[in-house]
Short mmCIF file of C-alpha atoms in Angstrom, two decimals:
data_model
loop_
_atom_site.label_atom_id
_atom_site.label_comp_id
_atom_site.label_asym_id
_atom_site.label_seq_id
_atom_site.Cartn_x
_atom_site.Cartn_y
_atom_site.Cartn_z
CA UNK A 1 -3.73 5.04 24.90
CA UNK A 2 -5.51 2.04 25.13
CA UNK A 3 -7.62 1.08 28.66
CA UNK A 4 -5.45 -1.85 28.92
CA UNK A 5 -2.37 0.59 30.02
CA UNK A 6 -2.40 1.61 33.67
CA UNK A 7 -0.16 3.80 33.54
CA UNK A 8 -2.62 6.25 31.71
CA UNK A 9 -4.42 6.87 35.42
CA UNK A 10 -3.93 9.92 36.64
CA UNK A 11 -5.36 11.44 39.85
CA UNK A 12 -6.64 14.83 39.63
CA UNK A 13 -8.61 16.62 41.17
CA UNK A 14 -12.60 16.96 40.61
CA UNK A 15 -14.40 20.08 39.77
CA UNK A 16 -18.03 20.21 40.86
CA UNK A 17 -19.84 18.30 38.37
CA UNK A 18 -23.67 19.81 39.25
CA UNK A 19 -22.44 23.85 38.76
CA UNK A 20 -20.17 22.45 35.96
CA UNK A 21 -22.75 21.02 33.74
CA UNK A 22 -25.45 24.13 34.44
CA UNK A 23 -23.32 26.12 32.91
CA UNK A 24 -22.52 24.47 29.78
CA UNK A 25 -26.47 23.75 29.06
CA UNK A 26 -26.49 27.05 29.67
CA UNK A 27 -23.97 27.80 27.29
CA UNK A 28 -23.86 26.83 23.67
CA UNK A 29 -21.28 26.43 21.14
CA UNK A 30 -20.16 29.61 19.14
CA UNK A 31 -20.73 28.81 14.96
CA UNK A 32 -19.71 32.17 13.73
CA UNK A 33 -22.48 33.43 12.48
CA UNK A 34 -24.99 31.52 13.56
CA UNK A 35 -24.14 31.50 17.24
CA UNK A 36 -26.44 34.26 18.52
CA UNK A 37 -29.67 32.27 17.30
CA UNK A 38 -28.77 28.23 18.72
CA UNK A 39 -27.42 30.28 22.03
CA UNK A 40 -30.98 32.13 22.31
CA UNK A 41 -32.37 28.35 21.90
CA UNK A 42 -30.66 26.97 24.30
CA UNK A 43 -31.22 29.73 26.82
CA UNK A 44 -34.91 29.10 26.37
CA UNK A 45 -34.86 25.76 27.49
CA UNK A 46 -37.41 24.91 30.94
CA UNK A 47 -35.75 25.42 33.55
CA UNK A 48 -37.27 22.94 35.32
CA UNK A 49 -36.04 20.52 32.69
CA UNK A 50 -32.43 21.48 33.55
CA UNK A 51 -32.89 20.28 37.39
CA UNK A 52 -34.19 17.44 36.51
CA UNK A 53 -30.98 16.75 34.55
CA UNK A 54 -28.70 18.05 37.45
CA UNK A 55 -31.09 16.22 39.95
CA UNK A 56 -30.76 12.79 37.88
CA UNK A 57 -27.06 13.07 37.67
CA UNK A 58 -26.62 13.59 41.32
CA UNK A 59 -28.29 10.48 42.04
CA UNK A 60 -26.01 8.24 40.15
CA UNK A 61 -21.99 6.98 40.65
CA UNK A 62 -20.11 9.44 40.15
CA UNK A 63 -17.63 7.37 38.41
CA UNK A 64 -18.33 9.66 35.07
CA UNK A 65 -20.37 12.70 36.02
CA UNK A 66 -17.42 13.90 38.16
CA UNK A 67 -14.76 13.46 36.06
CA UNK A 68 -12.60 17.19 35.04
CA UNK A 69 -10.08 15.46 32.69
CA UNK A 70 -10.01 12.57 29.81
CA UNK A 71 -7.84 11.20 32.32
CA UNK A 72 -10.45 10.82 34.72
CA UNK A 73 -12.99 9.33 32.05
CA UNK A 74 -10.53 6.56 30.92
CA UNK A 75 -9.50 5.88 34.28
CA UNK A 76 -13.07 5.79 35.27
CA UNK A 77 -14.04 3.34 32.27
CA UNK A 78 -10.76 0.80 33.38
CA UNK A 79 -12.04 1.01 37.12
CA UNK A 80 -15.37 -0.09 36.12
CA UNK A 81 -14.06 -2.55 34.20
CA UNK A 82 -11.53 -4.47 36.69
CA UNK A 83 -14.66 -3.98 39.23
CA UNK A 84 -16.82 -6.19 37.05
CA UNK A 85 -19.37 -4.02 35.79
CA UNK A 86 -18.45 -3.42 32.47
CA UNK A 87 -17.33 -6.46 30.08
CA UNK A 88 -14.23 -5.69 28.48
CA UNK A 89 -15.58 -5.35 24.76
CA UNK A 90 -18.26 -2.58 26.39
CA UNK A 91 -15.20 -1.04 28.07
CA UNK A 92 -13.01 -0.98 24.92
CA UNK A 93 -16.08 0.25 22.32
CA UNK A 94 -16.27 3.22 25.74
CA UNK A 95 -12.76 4.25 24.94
CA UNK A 96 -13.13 4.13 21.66
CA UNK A 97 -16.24 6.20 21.33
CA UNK A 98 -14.68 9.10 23.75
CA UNK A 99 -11.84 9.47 21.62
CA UNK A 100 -13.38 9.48 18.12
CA UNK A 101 -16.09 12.08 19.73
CA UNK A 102 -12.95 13.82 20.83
CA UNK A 103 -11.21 14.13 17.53
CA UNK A 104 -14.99 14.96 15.79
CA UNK A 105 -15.80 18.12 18.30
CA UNK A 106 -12.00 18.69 18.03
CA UNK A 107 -12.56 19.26 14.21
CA UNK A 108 -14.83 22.21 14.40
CA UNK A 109 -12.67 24.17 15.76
CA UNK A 110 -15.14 25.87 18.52
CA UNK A 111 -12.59 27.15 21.50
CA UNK A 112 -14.78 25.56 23.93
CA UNK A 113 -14.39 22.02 22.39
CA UNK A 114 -12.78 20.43 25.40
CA UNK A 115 -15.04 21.53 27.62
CA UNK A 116 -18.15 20.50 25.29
CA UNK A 117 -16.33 16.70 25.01
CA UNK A 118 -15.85 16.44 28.37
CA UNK A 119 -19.83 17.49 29.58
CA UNK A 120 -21.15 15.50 26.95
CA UNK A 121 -18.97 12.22 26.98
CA UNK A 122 -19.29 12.50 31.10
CA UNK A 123 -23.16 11.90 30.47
CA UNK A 124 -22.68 9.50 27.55
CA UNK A 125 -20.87 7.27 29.65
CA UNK A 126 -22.88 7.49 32.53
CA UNK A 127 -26.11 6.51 30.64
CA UNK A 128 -23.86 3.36 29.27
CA UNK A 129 -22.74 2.20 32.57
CA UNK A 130 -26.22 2.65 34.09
CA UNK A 131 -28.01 0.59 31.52
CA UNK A 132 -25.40 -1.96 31.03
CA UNK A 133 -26.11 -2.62 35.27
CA UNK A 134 -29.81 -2.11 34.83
CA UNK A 135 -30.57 -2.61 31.20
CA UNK A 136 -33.63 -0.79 29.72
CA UNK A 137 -36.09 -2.79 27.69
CA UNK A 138 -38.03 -1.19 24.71
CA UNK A 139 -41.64 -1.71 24.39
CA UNK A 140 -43.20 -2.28 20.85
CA UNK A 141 -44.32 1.29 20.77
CA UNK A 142 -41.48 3.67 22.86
CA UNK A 143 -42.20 7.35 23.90
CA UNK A 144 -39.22 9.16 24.35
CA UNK A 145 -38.12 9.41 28.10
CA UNK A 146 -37.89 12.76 29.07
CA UNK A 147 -38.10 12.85 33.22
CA UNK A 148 -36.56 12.20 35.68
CA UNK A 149 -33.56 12.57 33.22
CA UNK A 150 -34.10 14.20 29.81
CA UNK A 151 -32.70 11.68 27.24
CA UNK A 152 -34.35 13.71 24.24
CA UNK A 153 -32.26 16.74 25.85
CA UNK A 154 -29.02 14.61 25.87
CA UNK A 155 -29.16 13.78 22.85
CA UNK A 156 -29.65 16.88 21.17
CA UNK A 157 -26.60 17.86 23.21
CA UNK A 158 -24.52 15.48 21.97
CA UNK A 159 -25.04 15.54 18.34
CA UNK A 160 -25.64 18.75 17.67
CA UNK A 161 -21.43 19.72 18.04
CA UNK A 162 -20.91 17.36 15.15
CA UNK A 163 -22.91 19.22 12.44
CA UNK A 164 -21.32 21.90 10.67
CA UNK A 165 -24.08 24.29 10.46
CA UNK A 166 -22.27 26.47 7.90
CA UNK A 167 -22.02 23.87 5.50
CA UNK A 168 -25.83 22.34 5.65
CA UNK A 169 -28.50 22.48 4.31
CA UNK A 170 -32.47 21.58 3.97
CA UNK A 171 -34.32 21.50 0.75
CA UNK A 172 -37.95 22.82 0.64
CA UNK A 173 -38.78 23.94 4.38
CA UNK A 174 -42.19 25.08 2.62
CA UNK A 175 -43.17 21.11 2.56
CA UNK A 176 -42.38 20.84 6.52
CA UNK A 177 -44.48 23.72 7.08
CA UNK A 178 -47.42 22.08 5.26
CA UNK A 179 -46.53 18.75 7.39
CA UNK A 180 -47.05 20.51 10.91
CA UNK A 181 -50.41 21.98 9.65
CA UNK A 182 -51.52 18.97 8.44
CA UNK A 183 -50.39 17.10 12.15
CA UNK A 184 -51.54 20.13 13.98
CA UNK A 185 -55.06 19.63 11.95
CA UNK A 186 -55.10 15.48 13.48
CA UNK A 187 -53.80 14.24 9.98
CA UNK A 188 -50.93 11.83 9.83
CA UNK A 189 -47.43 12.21 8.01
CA UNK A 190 -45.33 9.62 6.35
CA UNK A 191 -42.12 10.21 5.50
CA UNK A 192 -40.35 7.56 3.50
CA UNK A 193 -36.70 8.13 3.63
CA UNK A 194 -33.17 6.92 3.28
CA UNK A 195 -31.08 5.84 6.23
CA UNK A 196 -27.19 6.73 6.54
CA UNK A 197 -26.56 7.03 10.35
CA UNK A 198 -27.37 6.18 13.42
CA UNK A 199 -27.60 9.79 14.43
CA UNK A 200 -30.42 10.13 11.37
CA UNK A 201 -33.47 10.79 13.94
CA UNK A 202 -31.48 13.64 15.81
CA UNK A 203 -29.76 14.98 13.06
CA UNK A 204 -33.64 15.60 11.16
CA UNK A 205 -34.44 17.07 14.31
CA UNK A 206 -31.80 19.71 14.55
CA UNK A 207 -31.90 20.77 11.24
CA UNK A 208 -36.11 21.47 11.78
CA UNK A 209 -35.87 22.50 15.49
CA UNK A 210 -35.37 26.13 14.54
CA UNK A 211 -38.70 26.42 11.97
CA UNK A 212 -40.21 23.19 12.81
CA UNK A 213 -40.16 22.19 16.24
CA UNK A 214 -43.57 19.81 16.16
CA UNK A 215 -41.79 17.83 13.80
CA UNK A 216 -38.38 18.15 15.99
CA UNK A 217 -40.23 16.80 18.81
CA UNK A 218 -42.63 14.55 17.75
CA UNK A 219 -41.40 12.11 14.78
CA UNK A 220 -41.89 9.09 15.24
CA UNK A 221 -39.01 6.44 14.24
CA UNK A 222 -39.18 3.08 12.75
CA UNK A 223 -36.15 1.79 14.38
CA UNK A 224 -34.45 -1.40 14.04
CA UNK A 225 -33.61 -4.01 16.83
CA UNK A 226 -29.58 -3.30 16.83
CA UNK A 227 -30.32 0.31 18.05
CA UNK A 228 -32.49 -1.30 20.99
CA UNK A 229 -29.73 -3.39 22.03
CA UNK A 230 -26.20 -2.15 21.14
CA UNK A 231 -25.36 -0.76 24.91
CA UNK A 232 -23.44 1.87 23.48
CA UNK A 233 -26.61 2.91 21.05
CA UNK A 234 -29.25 2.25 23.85
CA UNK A 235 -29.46 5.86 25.53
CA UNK A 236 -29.56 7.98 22.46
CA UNK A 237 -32.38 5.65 21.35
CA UNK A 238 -34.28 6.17 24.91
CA UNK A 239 -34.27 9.75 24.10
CA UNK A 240 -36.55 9.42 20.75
CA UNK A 241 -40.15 8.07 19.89
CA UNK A 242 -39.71 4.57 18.45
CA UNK A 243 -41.56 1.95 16.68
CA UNK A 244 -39.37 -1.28 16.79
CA UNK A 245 -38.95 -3.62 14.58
CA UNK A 246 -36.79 -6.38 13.65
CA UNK A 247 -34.98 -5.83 10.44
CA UNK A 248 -35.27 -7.86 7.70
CA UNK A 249 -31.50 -7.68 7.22
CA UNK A 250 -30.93 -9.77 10.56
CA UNK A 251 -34.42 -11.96 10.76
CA UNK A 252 -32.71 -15.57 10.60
CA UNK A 253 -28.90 -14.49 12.01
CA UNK A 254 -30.05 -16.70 14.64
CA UNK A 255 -33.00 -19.50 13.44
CA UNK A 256 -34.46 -20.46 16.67
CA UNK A 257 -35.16 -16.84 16.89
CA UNK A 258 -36.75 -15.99 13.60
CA UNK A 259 -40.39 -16.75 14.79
CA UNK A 260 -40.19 -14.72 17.57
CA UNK A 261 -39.14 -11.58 15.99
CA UNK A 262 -41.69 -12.27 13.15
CA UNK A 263 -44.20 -11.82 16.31
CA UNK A 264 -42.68 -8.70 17.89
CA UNK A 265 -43.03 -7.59 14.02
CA UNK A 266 -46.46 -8.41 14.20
CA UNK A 267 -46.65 -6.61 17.60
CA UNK A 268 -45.42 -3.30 16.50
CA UNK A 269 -47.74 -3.19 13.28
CA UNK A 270 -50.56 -3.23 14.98
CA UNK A 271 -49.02 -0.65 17.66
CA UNK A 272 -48.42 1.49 14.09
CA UNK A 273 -52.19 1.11 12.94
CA UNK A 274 -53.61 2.17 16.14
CA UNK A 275 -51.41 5.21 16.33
CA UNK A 276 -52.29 6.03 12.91
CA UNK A 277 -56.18 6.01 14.09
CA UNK A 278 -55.57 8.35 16.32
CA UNK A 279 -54.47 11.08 14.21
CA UNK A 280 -51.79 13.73 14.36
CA UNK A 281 -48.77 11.30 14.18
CA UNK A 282 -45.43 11.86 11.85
CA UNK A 283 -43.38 8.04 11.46
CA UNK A 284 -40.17 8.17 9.36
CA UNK A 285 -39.27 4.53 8.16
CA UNK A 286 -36.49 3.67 6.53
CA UNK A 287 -37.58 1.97 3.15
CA UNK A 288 -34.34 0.07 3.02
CA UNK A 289 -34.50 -1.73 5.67
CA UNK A 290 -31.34 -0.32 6.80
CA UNK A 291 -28.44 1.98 6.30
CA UNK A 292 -27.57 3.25 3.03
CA UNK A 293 -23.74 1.83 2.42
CA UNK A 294 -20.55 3.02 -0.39
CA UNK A 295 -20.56 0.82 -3.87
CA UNK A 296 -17.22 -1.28 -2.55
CA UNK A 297 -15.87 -0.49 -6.18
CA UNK A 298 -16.28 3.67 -6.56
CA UNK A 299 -16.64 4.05 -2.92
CA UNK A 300 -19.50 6.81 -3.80
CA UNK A 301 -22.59 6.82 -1.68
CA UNK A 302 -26.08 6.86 -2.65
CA UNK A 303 -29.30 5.40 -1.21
CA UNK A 304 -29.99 1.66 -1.06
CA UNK A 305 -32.93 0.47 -3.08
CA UNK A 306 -36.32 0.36 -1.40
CA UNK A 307 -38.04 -2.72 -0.33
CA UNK A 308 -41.25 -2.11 -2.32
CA UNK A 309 -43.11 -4.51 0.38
CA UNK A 310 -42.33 -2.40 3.25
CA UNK A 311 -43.84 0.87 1.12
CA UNK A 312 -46.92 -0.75 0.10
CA UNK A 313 -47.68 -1.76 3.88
CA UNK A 314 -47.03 1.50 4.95
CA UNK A 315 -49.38 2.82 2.21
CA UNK A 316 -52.40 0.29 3.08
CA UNK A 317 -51.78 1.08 7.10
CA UNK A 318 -52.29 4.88 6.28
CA UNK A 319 -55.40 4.56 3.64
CA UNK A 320 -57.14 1.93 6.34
CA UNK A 321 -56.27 4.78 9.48
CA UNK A 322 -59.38 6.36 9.46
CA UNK A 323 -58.19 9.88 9.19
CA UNK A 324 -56.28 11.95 5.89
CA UNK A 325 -52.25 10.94 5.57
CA UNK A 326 -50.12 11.66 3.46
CA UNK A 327 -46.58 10.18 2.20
CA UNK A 328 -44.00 12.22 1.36
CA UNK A 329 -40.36 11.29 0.33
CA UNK A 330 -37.39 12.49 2.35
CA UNK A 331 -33.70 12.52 1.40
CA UNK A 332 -30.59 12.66 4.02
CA UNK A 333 -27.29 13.21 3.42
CA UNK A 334 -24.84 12.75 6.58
CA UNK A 335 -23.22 9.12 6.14
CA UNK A 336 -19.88 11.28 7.12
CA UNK A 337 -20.95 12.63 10.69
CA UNK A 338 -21.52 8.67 11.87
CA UNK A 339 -21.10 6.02 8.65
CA UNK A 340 -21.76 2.52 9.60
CA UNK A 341 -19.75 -0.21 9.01
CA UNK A 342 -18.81 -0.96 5.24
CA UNK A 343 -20.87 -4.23 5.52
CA UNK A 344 -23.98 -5.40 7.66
CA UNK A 345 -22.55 -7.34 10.17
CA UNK A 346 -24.56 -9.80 12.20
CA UNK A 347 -22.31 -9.20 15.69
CA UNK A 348 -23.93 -6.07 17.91
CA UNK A 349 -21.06 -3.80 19.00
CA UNK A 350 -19.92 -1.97 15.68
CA UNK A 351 -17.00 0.81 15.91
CA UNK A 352 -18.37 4.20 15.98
CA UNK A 353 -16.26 6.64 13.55
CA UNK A 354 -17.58 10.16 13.76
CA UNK A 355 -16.56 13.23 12.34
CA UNK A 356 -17.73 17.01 11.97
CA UNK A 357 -19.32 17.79 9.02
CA UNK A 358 -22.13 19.28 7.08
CA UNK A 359 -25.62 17.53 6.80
CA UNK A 360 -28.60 18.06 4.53
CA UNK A 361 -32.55 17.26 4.57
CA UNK A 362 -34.79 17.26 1.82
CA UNK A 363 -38.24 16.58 1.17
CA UNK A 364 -40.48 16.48 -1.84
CA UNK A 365 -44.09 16.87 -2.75
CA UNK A 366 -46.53 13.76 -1.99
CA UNK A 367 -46.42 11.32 -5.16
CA UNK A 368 -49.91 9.85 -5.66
CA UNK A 369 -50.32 6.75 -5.54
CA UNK A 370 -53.31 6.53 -8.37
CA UNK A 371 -51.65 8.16 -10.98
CA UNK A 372 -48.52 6.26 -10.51
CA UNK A 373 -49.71 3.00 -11.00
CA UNK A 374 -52.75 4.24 -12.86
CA UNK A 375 -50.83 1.67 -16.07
CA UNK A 376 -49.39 -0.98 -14.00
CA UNK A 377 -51.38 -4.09 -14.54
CA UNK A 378 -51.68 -5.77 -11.65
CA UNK A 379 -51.03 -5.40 -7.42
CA UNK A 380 -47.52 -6.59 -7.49
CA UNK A 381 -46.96 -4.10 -10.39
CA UNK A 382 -48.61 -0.86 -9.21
CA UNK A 383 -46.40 -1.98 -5.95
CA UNK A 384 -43.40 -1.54 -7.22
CA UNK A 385 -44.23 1.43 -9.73
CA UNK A 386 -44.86 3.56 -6.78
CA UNK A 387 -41.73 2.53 -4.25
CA UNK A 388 -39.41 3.09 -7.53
CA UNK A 389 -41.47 6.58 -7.86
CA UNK A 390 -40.60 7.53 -4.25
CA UNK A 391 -37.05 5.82 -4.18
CA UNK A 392 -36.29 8.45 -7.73
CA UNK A 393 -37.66 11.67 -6.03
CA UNK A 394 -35.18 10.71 -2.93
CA UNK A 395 -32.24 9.76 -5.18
CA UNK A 396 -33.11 13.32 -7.09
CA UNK A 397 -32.77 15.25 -4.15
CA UNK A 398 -30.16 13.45 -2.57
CA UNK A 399 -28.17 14.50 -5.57
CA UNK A 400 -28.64 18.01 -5.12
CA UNK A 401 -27.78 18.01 -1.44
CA UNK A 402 -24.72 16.28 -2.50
CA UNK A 403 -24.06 18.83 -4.95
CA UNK A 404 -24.33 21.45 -2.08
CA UNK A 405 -22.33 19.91 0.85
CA UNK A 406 -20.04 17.90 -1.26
CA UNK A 407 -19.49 19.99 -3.87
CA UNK A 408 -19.35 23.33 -2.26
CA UNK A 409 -21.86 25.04 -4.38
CA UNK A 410 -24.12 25.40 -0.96
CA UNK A 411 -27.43 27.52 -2.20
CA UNK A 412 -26.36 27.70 -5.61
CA UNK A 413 -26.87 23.80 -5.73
CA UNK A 414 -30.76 24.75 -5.22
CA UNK A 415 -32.85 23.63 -8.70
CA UNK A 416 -36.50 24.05 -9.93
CA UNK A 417 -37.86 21.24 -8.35
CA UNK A 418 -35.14 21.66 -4.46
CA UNK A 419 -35.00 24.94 -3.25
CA UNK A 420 -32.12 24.84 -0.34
CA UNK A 421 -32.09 27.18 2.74
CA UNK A 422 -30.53 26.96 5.96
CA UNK A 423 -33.50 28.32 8.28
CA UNK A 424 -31.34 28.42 11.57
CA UNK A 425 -30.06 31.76 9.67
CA UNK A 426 -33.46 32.86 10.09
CA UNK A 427 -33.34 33.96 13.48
CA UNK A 428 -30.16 35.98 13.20
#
C-alpha cells in the first residue's frame, strides 16, 4: 500500500516505546544453533550504552519511536510528509525501505521477526527524519558517533537480522588474528577489497565481532560521497569510521563541481597519511572504485577490476607512514543481502532491495610487492603487476566463498590455500 493511500491510516494505540526497545536490545534473535552465543553478546553490551540509546530516543518526535504497528510507521511517514518535512521522493524511498526490510527479516523465519522490524525500522526512520531536518555533515576524516546516541550500535542492530548465519562463512580467521596483533603492536593494516553492498562495512564487522572485535570496531572505511549524502544511507554511515572520498565513478556528473571534489580528495589523503603515522590503524578501500555489479549478459557476479592507480597510492601512503604496514587482500561475498542498482546511476536516491541470506569474508596472505614486480620493467608496469596480483588472490577466494554459500558445499568448499570456518560457532 503505497503512502499516497489514506485510507491505509489506522489509529492504534501506542505501547511504551522506552520499556519496548530495552527489551529487544536486550533480547536477540534465536538462529538455531547459534542463538545461545550472539544472545550472550548482546547481553554483554554497557549498560550505560543502552540509556544513552533510550535517553536519545526520548528526546526526539515521537512520530517513529512510538509507533506499535506498520500502520503507525506508514502513517507516521505520510504525516511527515503532508507536514512538510519530508519531500515526497524521501517519503516514498521510507516506505519502500520498511517494506523490503520487512519481507528480508520476514525471510528468516525467526518468530520474533515482527517485533525485530518494527524496533529496528522505528529507529531507522527516526535517524532519517532527524537528519533530513538537521542534516549531518561528514568531515574528511569521520569517527564513528557513538554518544549521545549509539549509531555504531544501530547499525549492528539492523543488519545483523539479514545475515543467515547458518549459511556463512569466513575464510582464514588465522590472518585476522595476525592483523589485530600487528594493530595492537602500533602497525597499520590495509585491506584491499571488493565492494558489493552498502552494508559491506557492517557486514565485515559481524562476521569478526565474535573472534575479532578490534577489527569489528575499529576499521576504518574508504567511503564514497553517495553514502555521505543519500538521506536514507546517511545514519548507517554516521555509525562507522570513514575516510571520504569522491569517487571516481561520479567526479564530472556535475562539471562546475569536479575541482572541488578533486580538493576534498586532496583533503582526505592527507587526513589518510597522517593517520597512517600514527600507527595502529586498519582502512579497507575499495580498489574498484565502487560496487562490484552482474555481467548484464550471464547475470553472474564477480568482482570489478581494480583501479591499479588507487593500489599503488595506497601502497606509497603506507611505505612513506613511518611505521610497519602491511596489505592484505580481502574478498566479500553478499551482493544478495543489499545489491545495488544494475548500473551506476548519477541520481542519489537508489531503491534499496534487501534480502536474508548468507555472507562470506575472506582474506589472504600479504603479496609482496618486490617480488611481484621484481620483472616488470618500468613504474607503470610493476603498478599494474601488483593490483592484478591482489585483484587474482580476491577473485580466488571469492570463488571459493561462492562455492560455499552458493553452492551449498559450506566447509567442504574450504581448499589448500582458503580454509572456511564460521567462528560465531566457537562460543557455543
Amino acid at each position: 500500500m503505497s503512502i499516497l493511500s489514506p485510507s491505509f491510516c489506522i489509529t492504534n494505540p501506542r505501547l511504551n516505546s522506552t520499556s519496548t526497545r530495552v527489551r529487544y536490545v536486550l533480547r536477540r534473535f534465536s538462529m538455531g544453533k547459534i542463538s545461545r552465543s550472539m544472545t550472550d553478546m548482546v547481553t554483554g553490551t554497557k549498560l550505560s550504552t543502552l540509556r544513552s540509546v533510550v535517553a536519545s530516543e526520548t528526546h526526539q518526535s515521537s512520530t517513529f519511536l512510538d509507533a506499535r504497528s506498520e500502520q503507525d510507521l506508514l502513517c507516521g511517514i505520510r504525516r511527515e510528509m503532508e507536514a512538510g518535512t519530508l519531500p515526497k521522493f524521501v517519503a516514498r524511498l521510507m516506505e519502500e525501505l520498511y517494506l523490503n526490510y520487512r519481507n528480508a527479516v520476514f525471510q528468516s523465519g525467526d518468530p520474533g521477526a515482527e517485533h525485530i522490524v518494527l524496533s529496528n525500522m522505528s529507529l531507522a526512520l527516526d535517524r532519517i527524519l532527524s537528519d533530513v531536518k538537521d542534516p549531518f555533515e561528514f568531515s574528511p576524516y569521520h569517527e564513528a558517533i557513538r554518544e549521545p546516541f549509539n549509531y555504531s550500535l544501530f547499525v549492528q542492530n539492523y543488519i545483523r537480522p539479514l545475515i543467515n548465519f547458518r549459511e556463512s562463512y569466513v575464510g582464514n580467521i588465522y590472518l585476522f588474528y595476525e592483523m589485530e596483533e600487528q594493530l595492537k603492536q602500533g602497525e597499520n593494516v590495509i585491506l584491499i577489497s571488493n565492494h558489493q553492498t552498502e552494508a559491506d562495512p557492517a557486514i565485515i564487522a559481524l562476521l569478526l565481532e565474535t573472534t575479532s572485535p578490534y577489527i569489528s570496531e575499529n576499521a576504518i572505511n574508504v567511503a564514497g560521497d553517495r553514502v555521505l549524502t543519500d538521506p536514507l544511507c546517511k545514519p548507517f554511515s554516521m555509525g562507522r569510521n570513514l575516510l571520504c572520498v569522491y569517487s571516481k565513478k561520479h567526479m564530472n556528473d556535475v562539471s562546475e563541481l569536479a575541482e572541488m571534489k578533486r580538493m576534498a580528495n586532496t583533503r582526505t589523503l592527507k587526513e589518510m597519511a597522517l593517520l597512517l603515522r600514527s600507527g595502529s590503524k586498519l582502512i579497507w578501500i575499495a580498489a574498484s572504485g565502487g560496487r562490484d555489479r552482474p555481467d548484464p549478459i550471464t547475470n553472474q557476479w564477480f568482482p570489478a577490476p581494480f583501479d591499479a592507480s588507487s593500489v599503488d597510492n595506497m601502497r606509497r601512503l603506507v611505505e612513506h607512514a613511518g611505521v610497519p604496514g602491511h596489505i592484505y587482500p580481502l574478498a566479500l561475498l553478499c551482493y544478495d543481502i543489499m545489491p545495488p542498482p544494475p548500473q551506476v546511476e548519477k541520481e542519489i536516491g537508489e531503491r534499496r532491495v534487501i534480502s536474508y541470506h548468507g555472507a562470506g569474508l575472506s582474506v589472504a596472505p600479504k603479496i609482496d610487492y618486490n617480488e611481484v614486480t621484481a620483472s616488470s620493467e618500468g613504474p607503470k608496469e610493476a603498478k599494474e603487476a601488483y593490483s592484478q596480483a591482489l585483484y587474482d588472490s580476491i577473485c580466488q577466494q571469492y570463488n571459493v566463498l561462492k562455492t560455499a554459500v552458493h553452492g551449498a558445499q559450506g566447509l567442504e568448499a574450504s581448499t589448500a590455500s582458503v580454509s572456511l570456518s564460521q567462528p560465531w560457532q566457537l562460543l557455543n
